[in-house]
mmCIF file of C-alpha atoms and ligand atoms in Angstrom:
data_model
loop_
_atom_site.group_PDB
_atom_site.id
_atom_site.type_symbol
_atom_site.label_atom_id
_atom_site.label_comp_id
_atom_site.label_asym_id
_atom_site.label_seq_id
_atom_site.Cartn_x
_atom_site.Cartn_y
_atom_site.Cartn_z
ATOM 1 C CA UNK A 1 -0.135 -0.013 -0.168
ATOM 2 C CA UNK A 2 1.250 3.463 -0.871
ATOM 3 C CA UNK A 3 1.868 6.381 1.998
ATOM 4 C CA UNK A 4 0.030 8.615 1.503
ATOM 5 C CA UNK A 5 2.193 12.355 2.638
ATOM 6 C CA UNK A 6 1.304 15.176 3.187
ATOM 7 C CA UNK A 7 3.962 17.957 2.224
ATOM 8 C CA UNK A 8 3.116 21.675 2.908
ATOM 9 C CA UNK A 9 4.407 25.343 1.895
ATOM 10 C CA UNK A 10 3.577 28.660 2.662
ATOM 11 C CA UNK A 11 6.028 31.555 2.505
ATOM 12 C CA UNK A 12 8.984 31.837 -0.004
ATOM 13 C CA UNK A 13 12.057 29.959 2.718
ATOM 14 C CA UNK A 14 9.688 27.438 2.068
ATOM 15 C CA UNK A 15 10.161 26.230 -1.310
ATOM 16 C CA UNK A 16 13.376 25.569 -2.681
ATOM 17 C CA UNK A 17 13.690 23.176 0.341
ATOM 18 C CA UNK A 18 10.300 21.489 -0.501
ATOM 19 C CA UNK A 19 11.701 21.034 -4.405
ATOM 20 C CA UNK A 20 13.808 18.379 -3.681
ATOM 21 C CA UNK A 21 12.780 16.023 -1.474
ATOM 22 C CA UNK A 22 8.793 16.045 -3.514
ATOM 23 C CA UNK A 23 11.407 15.477 -6.369
ATOM 24 C CA UNK A 24 12.593 12.777 -4.530
ATOM 25 C CA UNK A 25 9.502 11.438 -2.915
ATOM 26 C CA UNK A 26 8.247 11.051 -6.761
ATOM 27 C CA UNK A 27 10.948 8.371 -6.903
ATOM 28 C CA UNK A 28 9.799 6.938 -4.885
ATOM 29 C CA UNK A 29 7.059 3.643 -5.637
ATOM 30 C CA UNK A 30 5.307 3.943 -2.288
ATOM 31 C CA UNK A 31 5.534 7.333 -1.903
ATOM 32 C CA UNK A 32 2.085 9.322 -3.181
ATOM 33 C CA UNK A 33 2.191 12.338 -2.174
ATOM 34 C CA UNK A 34 -0.078 16.155 -2.113
ATOM 35 C CA UNK A 35 1.481 19.717 -1.738
ATOM 36 C CA UNK A 36 -0.557 22.396 -0.144
ATOM 37 C CA UNK A 37 0.225 25.728 -0.030
ATOM 38 C CA UNK A 38 -1.685 27.898 2.971
ATOM 39 C CA UNK A 39 -1.291 31.463 0.666
ATOM 40 C CA UNK A 40 1.240 32.750 3.198
ATOM 41 C CA UNK A 41 3.154 34.591 1.262
ATOM 42 C CA UNK A 42 0.775 35.623 -1.921
ATOM 43 C CA UNK A 43 2.663 37.885 -4.117
ATOM 44 C CA UNK A 44 4.357 36.561 -7.936
ATOM 45 C CA UNK A 45 6.856 37.510 -7.021
ATOM 46 C CA UNK A 46 7.253 35.229 -3.531
ATOM 47 C CA UNK A 47 5.707 32.333 -4.187
ATOM 48 C CA UNK A 48 5.380 31.208 -7.961
ATOM 49 C CA UNK A 49 8.006 32.924 -9.526
ATOM 50 C CA UNK A 50 10.048 29.887 -7.393
ATOM 51 C CA UNK A 51 7.297 27.121 -8.661
ATOM 52 C CA UNK A 52 8.199 28.078 -12.040
ATOM 53 C CA UNK A 53 12.318 28.191 -11.531
ATOM 54 C CA UNK A 54 12.777 25.636 -9.732
ATOM 55 C CA UNK A 55 10.236 22.951 -10.665
ATOM 56 C CA UNK A 56 7.860 23.102 -8.658
ATOM 57 C CA UNK A 57 4.255 20.597 -9.345
ATOM 58 C CA UNK A 58 1.494 23.635 -9.415
ATOM 59 C CA UNK A 59 0.080 22.382 -5.518
ATOM 60 C CA UNK A 60 -3.076 20.297 -5.032
ATOM 61 C CA UNK A 61 -4.527 22.156 -2.549
ATOM 62 C CA UNK A 62 -4.498 26.276 -1.532
ATOM 63 C CA UNK A 63 -5.820 27.487 0.989
ATOM 64 C CA UNK A 64 -5.348 31.333 0.366
ATOM 65 C CA UNK A 65 -5.273 31.778 3.675
ATOM 66 C CA UNK A 66 -2.102 35.585 2.830
ATOM 67 C CA UNK A 67 -1.702 37.863 5.818
ATOM 68 C CA UNK A 68 -2.376 39.173 9.108
ATOM 69 C CA UNK A 69 -1.529 39.271 12.578
ATOM 70 C CA UNK A 70 0.401 35.585 14.312
ATOM 71 C CA UNK A 71 -2.749 34.789 16.019
ATOM 72 C CA UNK A 72 -5.495 34.509 12.771
ATOM 73 C CA UNK A 73 -2.398 34.050 10.413
ATOM 74 C CA UNK A 74 -1.549 30.141 12.373
ATOM 75 C CA UNK A 75 -5.861 29.821 13.199
ATOM 76 C CA UNK A 76 -6.571 30.285 9.851
ATOM 77 C CA UNK A 77 -3.565 27.846 8.372
ATOM 78 C CA UNK A 78 -4.789 25.681 11.131
ATOM 79 C CA UNK A 79 -8.568 24.945 10.939
ATOM 80 C CA UNK A 80 -7.655 25.133 7.379
ATOM 81 C CA UNK A 81 -5.059 21.537 7.521
ATOM 82 C CA UNK A 82 -7.283 20.355 10.338
ATOM 83 C CA UNK A 83 -10.438 19.700 7.635
ATOM 84 C CA UNK A 84 -7.762 18.721 4.471
ATOM 85 C CA UNK A 85 -6.321 15.899 8.047
ATOM 86 C CA UNK A 86 -9.420 14.832 8.290
ATOM 87 C CA UNK A 87 -10.379 14.024 5.052
ATOM 88 C CA UNK A 88 -8.671 10.625 4.644
ATOM 89 C CA UNK A 89 -5.674 8.411 6.340
ATOM 90 C CA UNK A 90 -2.694 10.708 6.055
ATOM 91 C CA UNK A 91 0.440 8.978 7.407
ATOM 92 C CA UNK A 92 2.466 11.717 7.569
ATOM 93 C CA UNK A 93 2.896 15.513 7.082
ATOM 94 C CA UNK A 94 5.977 17.477 6.299
ATOM 95 C CA UNK A 95 6.982 20.956 7.499
ATOM 96 C CA UNK A 96 9.854 22.622 6.280
ATOM 97 C CA UNK A 97 11.402 26.021 8.252
ATOM 98 C CA UNK A 98 10.596 27.525 10.690
ATOM 99 C CA UNK A 99 7.188 30.176 9.331
ATOM 100 C CA UNK A 100 3.552 30.143 10.362
ATOM 101 C CA UNK A 101 2.969 27.446 8.069
ATOM 102 C CA UNK A 102 5.276 25.436 9.676
ATOM 103 C CA UNK A 103 4.364 26.082 13.092
ATOM 104 C CA UNK A 104 -0.008 25.614 12.143
ATOM 105 C CA UNK A 105 0.322 22.346 9.793
ATOM 106 C CA UNK A 106 2.167 20.807 13.040
ATOM 107 C CA UNK A 107 -0.308 21.402 15.336
ATOM 108 C CA UNK A 108 -3.275 20.508 13.173
ATOM 109 C CA UNK A 109 -1.230 17.330 12.055
ATOM 110 C CA UNK A 110 -0.435 16.484 16.107
ATOM 111 C CA UNK A 111 -3.521 17.130 17.247
ATOM 112 C CA UNK A 112 -5.075 14.635 14.938
ATOM 113 C CA UNK A 113 -2.280 12.112 15.589
ATOM 114 C CA UNK A 114 -0.459 12.130 12.625
ATOM 115 C CA UNK A 115 3.291 11.727 12.326
ATOM 116 C CA UNK A 116 5.251 15.098 11.663
ATOM 117 C CA UNK A 117 8.584 15.265 9.983
ATOM 118 C CA UNK A 118 10.461 18.356 10.307
ATOM 119 C CA UNK A 119 13.114 19.106 7.817
ATOM 120 C CA UNK A 120 15.715 21.990 9.668
ATOM 121 C CA UNK A 121 14.790 20.594 13.023
ATOM 122 C CA UNK A 122 17.020 21.729 15.695
ATOM 123 C CA UNK A 123 17.895 25.164 15.310
ATOM 124 C CA UNK A 124 17.776 27.278 17.648
ATOM 125 C CA UNK A 125 19.008 31.219 18.095
ATOM 126 C CA UNK A 126 17.822 30.414 21.632
ATOM 127 C CA UNK A 127 16.310 34.441 21.041
ATOM 128 C CA UNK A 128 12.620 33.826 21.960
ATOM 129 C CA UNK A 129 11.149 37.327 20.410
ATOM 130 C CA UNK A 130 11.752 35.662 17.340
ATOM 131 C CA UNK A 131 8.483 33.863 15.563
ATOM 132 C CA UNK A 132 11.018 31.793 14.202
ATOM 133 C CA UNK A 133 13.054 30.066 17.272
ATOM 134 C CA UNK A 134 9.103 29.823 19.314
ATOM 135 C CA UNK A 135 7.893 28.621 15.274
ATOM 136 C CA UNK A 136 10.646 26.083 15.982
ATOM 137 C CA UNK A 137 10.671 24.835 19.682
ATOM 138 C CA UNK A 138 7.025 23.414 19.403
ATOM 139 C CA UNK A 139 7.575 22.408 16.469
ATOM 140 C CA UNK A 140 10.169 20.152 17.466
ATOM 141 C CA UNK A 141 8.338 19.589 20.097
ATOM 142 C CA UNK A 142 5.620 17.911 18.461
ATOM 143 C CA UNK A 143 7.365 16.458 15.414
ATOM 144 C CA UNK A 144 7.663 12.546 15.186
ATOM 145 C CA UNK A 145 11.131 13.163 12.579
ATOM 146 C CA UNK A 146 13.429 15.553 13.420
ATOM 147 C CA UNK A 147 14.875 16.033 10.269
ATOM 148 C CA UNK A 148 18.484 17.928 10.655
ATOM 149 C CA UNK A 149 20.165 20.308 8.728
ATOM 150 C CA UNK A 150 24.032 20.388 11.040
ATOM 151 C CA UNK A 151 25.006 18.064 13.928
ATOM 152 C CA UNK A 152 24.496 21.675 15.923
ATOM 153 C CA UNK A 153 21.029 21.079 15.383
ATOM 154 C CA UNK A 154 21.050 17.253 17.224
ATOM 155 C CA UNK A 155 23.112 18.342 20.201
ATOM 156 C CA UNK A 156 20.079 21.564 20.571
ATOM 157 C CA UNK A 157 17.176 18.914 20.281
ATOM 158 C CA UNK A 158 18.394 16.410 22.810
ATOM 159 C CA UNK A 159 19.805 19.744 24.922
ATOM 160 C CA UNK A 160 15.185 20.530 25.326
ATOM 161 C CA UNK A 161 14.428 16.165 26.121
ATOM 162 C CA UNK A 162 13.510 15.127 23.124
ATOM 163 C CA UNK A 163 14.444 11.500 22.344
ATOM 164 C CA UNK A 164 17.318 10.449 20.112
ATOM 165 C CA UNK A 165 15.571 7.640 18.423
ATOM 166 C CA UNK A 166 13.818 10.955 17.027
ATOM 167 C CA UNK A 167 16.235 13.243 16.001
ATOM 168 C CA UNK A 168 17.984 12.124 12.756
ATOM 169 C CA UNK A 169 20.933 14.368 10.516
ATOM 170 C CA UNK A 170 20.428 14.457 7.281
ATOM 171 C CA UNK A 171 22.440 17.802 6.423
ATOM 172 C CA UNK A 172 20.604 20.743 4.256
ATOM 173 C CA UNK A 173 18.475 19.877 1.923
ATOM 174 C CA UNK A 174 18.170 24.330 0.465
ATOM 175 C CA UNK A 175 21.977 23.603 -0.637
ATOM 176 C CA UNK A 176 19.978 20.455 -2.809
ATOM 177 C CA UNK A 177 18.550 23.148 -4.740
ATOM 178 C CA UNK A 178 21.229 25.276 -5.083
ATOM 179 C CA UNK A 179 24.017 22.352 -6.062
ATOM 180 C CA UNK A 180 21.075 21.803 -8.792
ATOM 181 C CA UNK A 181 20.396 25.173 -10.016
ATOM 182 C CA UNK A 182 23.962 26.505 -9.937
ATOM 183 C CA UNK A 183 25.042 24.789 -12.673
ATOM 184 C CA UNK A 184 22.353 26.408 -15.407
ATOM 185 C CA UNK A 185 22.899 29.896 -13.384
ATOM 186 C CA UNK A 186 26.397 29.389 -14.155
ATOM 187 C CA UNK A 187 25.493 29.068 -18.364
ATOM 188 C CA UNK A 188 22.470 31.784 -18.033
ATOM 189 C CA UNK A 189 23.480 35.255 -19.642
ATOM 190 C CA UNK A 190 23.819 37.155 -16.261
ATOM 191 C CA UNK A 191 20.629 39.107 -15.041
ATOM 192 C CA UNK A 192 22.587 42.042 -14.387
ATOM 193 C CA UNK A 193 25.018 42.544 -16.992
ATOM 194 C CA UNK A 194 25.743 46.490 -15.416
ATOM 195 C CA UNK A 195 26.793 44.940 -12.008
ATOM 196 C CA UNK A 196 30.686 43.543 -12.338
ATOM 197 C CA UNK A 197 31.059 40.005 -10.793
ATOM 198 C CA UNK A 198 32.793 40.939 -7.123
ATOM 199 C CA UNK A 199 32.547 44.120 -6.479
ATOM 200 C CA UNK A 200 29.373 45.341 -5.928
ATOM 201 C CA UNK A 201 27.148 44.753 -2.157
ATOM 202 C CA UNK A 202 23.803 42.699 -1.252
ATOM 203 C CA UNK A 203 21.610 43.417 0.663
ATOM 204 C CA UNK A 204 18.475 41.674 2.242
ATOM 205 C CA UNK A 205 16.627 42.819 5.179
ATOM 206 C CA UNK A 206 13.053 41.616 6.578
ATOM 207 C CA UNK A 207 13.647 40.881 9.917
ATOM 208 C CA UNK A 208 10.965 43.020 12.589
ATOM 209 C CA UNK A 209 13.942 43.606 14.755
ATOM 210 C CA UNK A 210 15.585 45.511 11.684
ATOM 211 C CA UNK A 211 12.498 46.558 9.598
ATOM 212 C CA UNK A 212 9.960 47.413 11.693
ATOM 213 C CA UNK A 213 11.339 50.385 14.161
ATOM 214 C CA UNK A 214 11.987 53.553 12.547
ATOM 215 C CA UNK A 215 14.943 54.301 14.300
ATOM 216 C CA UNK A 216 16.482 51.117 13.140
ATOM 217 C CA UNK A 217 14.935 50.804 9.702
ATOM 218 C CA UNK A 218 17.261 54.865 9.651
ATOM 219 C CA UNK A 219 20.863 54.075 11.131
ATOM 220 C CA UNK A 220 20.858 50.840 8.458
ATOM 221 C CA UNK A 221 20.077 51.756 5.861
ATOM 222 C CA UNK A 222 22.709 55.750 6.698
ATOM 223 C CA UNK A 223 24.881 52.765 6.327
ATOM 224 C CA UNK A 224 24.053 51.239 3.184
ATOM 225 C CA UNK A 225 23.757 54.626 1.940
ATOM 226 C CA UNK A 226 27.825 55.682 3.461
ATOM 227 C CA UNK A 227 28.588 51.864 1.932
ATOM 228 C CA UNK A 228 27.068 52.946 -2.348
ATOM 229 C CA UNK A 229 29.572 56.260 -1.599
ATOM 230 C CA UNK A 230 32.222 53.039 -2.768
ATOM 231 C CA UNK A 231 30.894 50.162 -3.365
ATOM 232 C CA UNK A 232 27.583 49.368 -5.466
ATOM 233 C CA UNK A 233 24.932 48.257 -3.145
ATOM 234 C CA UNK A 234 21.858 46.474 -4.679
ATOM 235 C CA UNK A 235 18.147 46.135 -2.701
ATOM 236 C CA UNK A 236 16.558 43.166 -3.803
ATOM 237 C CA UNK A 237 13.153 44.948 -1.192
ATOM 238 C CA UNK A 238 11.033 42.454 0.505
ATOM 239 C CA UNK A 239 7.388 43.881 0.663
ATOM 240 C CA UNK A 240 7.623 44.086 4.147
ATOM 241 C CA UNK A 241 10.691 46.031 3.704
ATOM 242 C CA UNK A 242 8.953 48.417 1.620
ATOM 243 C CA UNK A 243 5.827 48.977 3.265
ATOM 244 C CA UNK A 244 8.216 50.473 6.200
ATOM 245 C CA UNK A 245 10.036 52.515 4.558
ATOM 246 C CA UNK A 246 7.606 53.861 2.621
ATOM 247 C CA UNK A 247 5.521 54.201 6.051
ATOM 248 C CA UNK A 248 8.887 55.920 7.682
ATOM 249 C CA UNK A 249 8.657 58.171 4.438
ATOM 250 C CA UNK A 250 12.903 57.497 3.789
ATOM 251 C CA UNK A 251 14.550 56.594 0.375
ATOM 252 C CA UNK A 252 17.532 55.805 -1.469
ATOM 253 C CA UNK A 253 19.223 57.922 -3.327
ATOM 254 C CA UNK A 254 22.455 55.538 -4.030
ATOM 255 C CA UNK A 255 20.981 51.665 -3.183
ATOM 256 C CA UNK A 256 19.819 50.382 -6.117
ATOM 257 C CA UNK A 257 17.097 48.953 -5.103
ATOM 258 C CA UNK A 258 14.961 45.171 -7.070
ATOM 259 C CA UNK A 259 11.739 43.887 -6.483
ATOM 260 C CA UNK A 260 12.505 40.875 -4.473
ATOM 261 C CA UNK A 261 14.126 38.265 -6.400
ATOM 262 C CA UNK A 262 13.350 34.717 -8.441
ATOM 263 C CA UNK A 263 14.901 32.261 -7.300
ATOM 264 C CA UNK A 264 17.945 32.342 -10.600
ATOM 265 C CA UNK A 265 18.386 35.841 -10.680
ATOM 266 C CA UNK A 266 18.946 35.914 -6.885
ATOM 267 C CA UNK A 267 21.361 33.164 -6.574
ATOM 268 C CA UNK A 268 23.803 34.759 -10.287
ATOM 269 C CA UNK A 269 23.630 37.826 -7.762
ATOM 270 C CA UNK A 270 24.556 36.046 -4.450
ATOM 271 C CA UNK A 271 26.863 34.232 -6.061
ATOM 272 C CA UNK A 272 28.724 36.835 -8.144
ATOM 273 C CA UNK A 273 28.508 39.538 -4.897
ATOM 274 C CA UNK A 274 32.062 40.924 -3.224
ATOM 275 C CA UNK A 275 29.815 40.235 0.022
ATOM 276 C CA UNK A 276 26.620 40.054 1.675
ATOM 277 C CA UNK A 277 24.684 42.510 4.349
ATOM 278 C CA UNK A 278 21.394 39.667 5.325
ATOM 279 C CA UNK A 279 19.306 39.271 8.379
ATOM 280 C CA UNK A 280 18.338 36.193 6.538
ATOM 281 C CA UNK A 281 18.514 32.566 7.537
ATOM 282 C CA UNK A 282 19.126 31.046 4.117
ATOM 283 C CA UNK A 283 21.725 33.655 2.551
ATOM 284 C CA UNK A 284 23.605 32.482 5.476
ATOM 285 C CA UNK A 285 23.982 29.484 4.432
ATOM 286 C CA UNK A 286 23.673 29.839 0.657
ATOM 287 C CA UNK A 287 26.598 31.980 1.026
ATOM 288 C CA UNK A 288 28.701 29.672 2.637
ATOM 289 C CA UNK A 289 28.275 27.371 0.738
ATOM 290 C CA UNK A 290 29.647 30.172 -2.565
ATOM 291 C CA UNK A 291 32.582 31.287 -0.202
ATOM 292 C CA UNK A 292 30.925 34.797 -0.305
ATOM 293 C CA UNK A 293 31.347 36.273 2.739
ATOM 294 C CA UNK A 294 28.353 37.319 4.742
ATOM 295 C CA UNK A 295 27.546 39.593 7.605
ATOM 296 C CA UNK A 296 24.637 38.911 9.673
ATOM 297 C CA UNK A 297 23.028 42.002 10.768
ATOM 298 C CA UNK A 298 21.077 40.119 13.543
ATOM 299 C CA UNK A 299 22.281 39.832 18.000
ATOM 300 C CA UNK A 300 22.206 36.143 17.066
ATOM 301 C CA UNK A 301 21.882 33.614 14.440
ATOM 302 C CA UNK A 302 19.911 30.114 14.558
ATOM 303 C CA UNK A 303 22.969 28.632 12.516
ATOM 304 C CA UNK A 304 26.485 29.077 14.107
ATOM 305 C CA UNK A 305 27.917 26.811 11.745
ATOM 306 C CA UNK A 306 27.517 28.548 9.706
ATOM 307 C CA UNK A 307 29.739 31.263 11.433
ATOM 308 C CA UNK A 308 32.388 27.821 12.639
ATOM 309 C CA UNK A 309 32.949 26.813 9.563
ATOM 310 C CA UNK A 310 31.661 28.663 7.214
ATOM 311 C CA UNK A 311 31.797 32.784 5.561
ATOM 312 C CA UNK A 312 28.991 34.057 8.344
ATOM 313 C CA UNK A 313 30.223 37.086 10.287
ATOM 314 C CA UNK A 314 27.281 38.665 12.891
ATOM 315 C CA UNK A 315 27.099 41.645 13.290
ATOM 316 C CA UNK A 316 24.850 42.460 16.569
ATOM 317 C CA UNK A 317 25.325 46.347 16.840
ATOM 318 C CA UNK A 318 23.300 47.276 14.006
ATOM 319 C CA UNK A 319 24.525 51.072 14.836
ATOM 320 C CA UNK A 320 25.099 53.264 11.341
ATOM 321 C CA UNK A 321 29.511 53.279 12.972
ATOM 322 C CA UNK A 322 28.380 49.257 13.347
ATOM 323 C CA UNK A 323 28.036 48.274 10.037
ATOM 324 C CA UNK A 324 30.573 50.990 8.695
ATOM 325 C CA UNK A 325 33.127 49.026 11.092
ATOM 326 C CA UNK A 326 32.199 44.989 10.201
ATOM 327 C CA UNK A 327 32.085 46.297 6.062
ATOM 328 C CA UNK A 328 35.662 47.843 6.390
ATOM 329 C CA UNK A 329 36.869 45.030 7.750
ATOM 330 C CA UNK A 330 35.080 42.216 4.876
ATOM 331 C CA UNK A 331 35.524 44.413 1.264
ATOM 332 C CA UNK A 332 38.251 42.936 -0.275
ATOM 333 C CA UNK A 333 39.596 39.962 2.313
ATOM 334 C CA UNK A 334 37.235 37.296 0.424
ATOM 335 C CA UNK A 335 36.206 34.533 2.539
ATOM 336 C CA UNK A 336 37.885 32.170 3.813
ATOM 337 C CA UNK A 337 35.199 28.624 5.100
ATOM 338 C CA UNK A 338 34.510 25.736 4.265
ATOM 339 C CA UNK A 339 31.874 23.211 3.596
ATOM 340 C CA UNK A 340 29.682 22.313 6.351
ATOM 341 C CA UNK A 341 28.898 18.046 6.727
ATOM 342 C CA UNK A 342 25.881 17.167 4.635
ATOM 343 C CA UNK A 343 25.438 20.081 2.639
ATOM 344 C CA UNK A 344 26.401 18.142 -0.249
ATOM 345 C CA UNK A 345 23.437 17.821 -2.926
ATOM 346 C CA UNK A 346 22.133 14.865 -1.692
ATOM 347 C CA UNK A 347 20.106 15.932 1.920
ATOM 348 C CA UNK A 348 16.658 14.783 0.353
ATOM 349 C CA UNK A 349 17.729 11.545 -0.389
ATOM 350 C CA UNK A 350 18.115 10.379 3.079
ATOM 351 C CA UNK A 351 14.886 13.130 4.707
ATOM 352 C CA UNK A 352 12.663 10.720 1.432
ATOM 353 C CA UNK A 353 15.116 7.588 3.620
ATOM 354 C CA UNK A 354 14.896 8.284 6.595
ATOM 355 C CA UNK A 355 10.494 8.347 5.392
ATOM 356 C CA UNK A 356 11.097 5.279 4.529
ATOM 357 C CA UNK A 357 11.938 3.641 7.422
ATOM 358 C CA UNK A 358 9.687 5.431 9.661
ATOM 359 C CA UNK A 359 6.890 4.110 7.622
ATOM 360 C CA UNK A 360 8.177 0.602 7.062
ATOM 361 C CA UNK A 361 8.814 0.745 4.158
ATOM 362 C CA UNK A 362 11.441 -0.626 1.006
ATOM 363 C CA UNK A 363 12.843 0.898 -2.096
ATOM 364 C CA UNK A 364 11.780 -1.346 -4.929
HETATM 365 C C1 LIG B 401 7.690 35.187 7.125
HETATM 366 C C2 LIG B 401 8.382 34.059 7.865
HETATM 367 C C3 LIG B 401 9.877 34.467 8.738
HETATM 368 C C4 LIG B 401 11.246 34.529 6.474
HETATM 369 C C5 LIG B 401 10.217 35.499 5.583
HETATM 370 C C6 LIG B 401 10.484 35.100 4.300
HETATM 371 C C7 LIG B 401 7.166 34.541 10.106
HETATM 372 C C8 LIG B 401 6.808 34.766 10.865
HETATM 373 N N1 LIG B 401 8.040 34.563 9.479
HETATM 374 O O1 LIG B 401 8.273 36.530 7.310
HETATM 375 O O2 LIG B 401 10.445 33.608 9.574
HETATM 376 O O3 LIG B 401 12.075 34.484 6.451
HETATM 377 O O4 LIG B 401 9.261 35.017 5.872
HETATM 378 O O5 LIG B 401 10.113 36.148 3.428
HETATM 379 O O6 LIG B 401 6.473 32.504 9.135
HETATM 380 N N2 LIG B 401 3.600 40.248 2.224
HETATM 381 C C9 LIG B 401 3.024 41.132 1.257
HETATM 382 N N3 LIG B 401 3.634 39.946 -0.368
HETATM 383 C C10 LIG B 401 3.433 38.233 -0.087
HETATM 384 C C11 LIG B 401 3.631 38.200 1.524
HETATM 385 C C12 LIG B 401 3.743 39.558 2.703
HETATM 386 O O7 LIG B 401 3.091 41.927 0.198
HETATM 387 O O8 LIG B 401 3.195 37.920 -1.106
HETATM 388 C C13 LIG B 401 3.805 42.278 3.208
HETATM 389 C C14 LIG B 401 2.340 41.281 3.643
HETATM 390 O O9 LIG B 401 2.184 42.692 4.067
HETATM 391 C C15 LIG B 401 2.711 40.869 5.121
HETATM 392 C C16 LIG B 401 4.236 40.951 5.747
HETATM 393 O O10 LIG B 401 4.535 41.596 4.029
HETATM 394 O O11 LIG B 401 1.838 41.167 6.461
HETATM 395 C C17 LIG B 401 4.606 39.812 5.956
HETATM 396 O O12 LIG B 401 4.766 39.240 5.611
HETATM 397 P P1 LIG B 401 5.020 37.871 6.116
HETATM 398 O O13 LIG B 401 4.548 36.496 5.890
HETATM 399 O O14 LIG B 401 3.541 37.923 8.185
HETATM 400 O O15 LIG B 401 6.441 37.610 7.252
HETATM 401 P P2 LIG B 401 7.628 37.359 6.469
HETATM 402 O O16 LIG B 401 8.202 39.024 7.266
HETATM 403 O O17 LIG B 401 7.367 37.525 4.898
#
C-alpha cells in the first residue's frame, strides 16, 4: 500500500526546501505525495516565480490564507489544514523551516495524531523574541521525525529532551536546490550585466527587529547609503521592508533598490557578490556554500555553523558605525570557510530514506 504524505509550504523560504524532497518522493513507488500551499506568501514574485524557477508542480491544495497578525494567520492555517487532514487517511505530514505555516500544520497534525516530519529541525537562535524561534521549538517538540541540517541541531534537541530515536541528521536540503541550480545559473546570461562580479554588495533585510522600528531601519539605511558612496549596493526589497520604508518616508539616494527576485536571479546575484549583508536565515547558508563573505545583521543566529565553519560574521550591534566597521573589515578580504557536513546536494535522498524507514517501506 502506498503511503499518503502531505507536504506543506507557505512562505518564500519553504519552496527551495520542498522542491528536492518532492522530486525524490516521485522516485519512490511507495509514496503518494500531496502538496499544500497555505498562501502565507501570495505575491507572484514571493511565490509563483519560485514554483516556476524550481520546477515545483502546481499545489494540489491552495488555502489562500494571506497576511495577518500571527495568531490570526496561524489560526486560519490550523483550522483549514485540520479540515484537510480530517478527510482521508494520512500517514505523514512534512513541514520545513520555521514559518507560521510550519507551526500551524504541525499543530493540526499533532492534534489528529498524524506523525509530523520536520525538515530543518533543531536550529536555535536562543532568542524567543523571534517568532521563528517559537515556531521551531513547538514544531520540534511535536514532530515524530526531527531531520537536522547540522550536528548542532542534534545537540540542541537532545538538550531539550527530544528522544534520540526521533532525531536524524540529514544535512541541508536547501543546498540540494543550490547545487542543482548553480550550473544552469552559471550557464545563463548574467541577469544584471552592469554589475561586475566581485564589485558589488548585495543586501537583503526583512526581520521585524530590523525593519519594523524607524530608528533601527534608518541606522541601517544610513550605513548602506554611505557604503554605496564607494561600492555599488543592490537591494531586492522584501514587501515587509518596502511597506516600512514607505511608512517612515525613508528613501534611497545611492543604494539600488530592486523588486524581490526569483530564485535563479537571486542565486546569480549572490554567487557574484563581493559581499552580502543580510538578516535572512537561508542566505547565511547559501553564502557559506558559495564562498561569499556574509555580514548578518542580527543579535544571534540559529545557524552558528555558518560562522564557525562558513563565511558568516554576526553584526549584533546594528548602528551605522558598527555596520560600517564590519563592512570595512570584510570588504575586499575574500572569505575562507568550508562547506559543512551533509551540505552536499544529497540531503533530500537522506530525508526520504528517513521517511521510508519510519513508514516501514523498502525501496523497490
Ligand atoms: C515570513 C516568515 C519569516 C521568513 C520570511 C521570508 C513567519 C513568522 N515569518 O516573514 O520567517 O523569513 O517570511 O520572506 O512566518 N507581504 C506581501 N506579499 C506577500 C507576503 C507578504 O506584501 O506575498 C507583506 C504583507 O504586508 C505582510 C508582510 O509582508 O503583512 C509580512 O509577511 P509575513 O508572511 O507575515 O511575514 P514575513 O515578514 O514575510
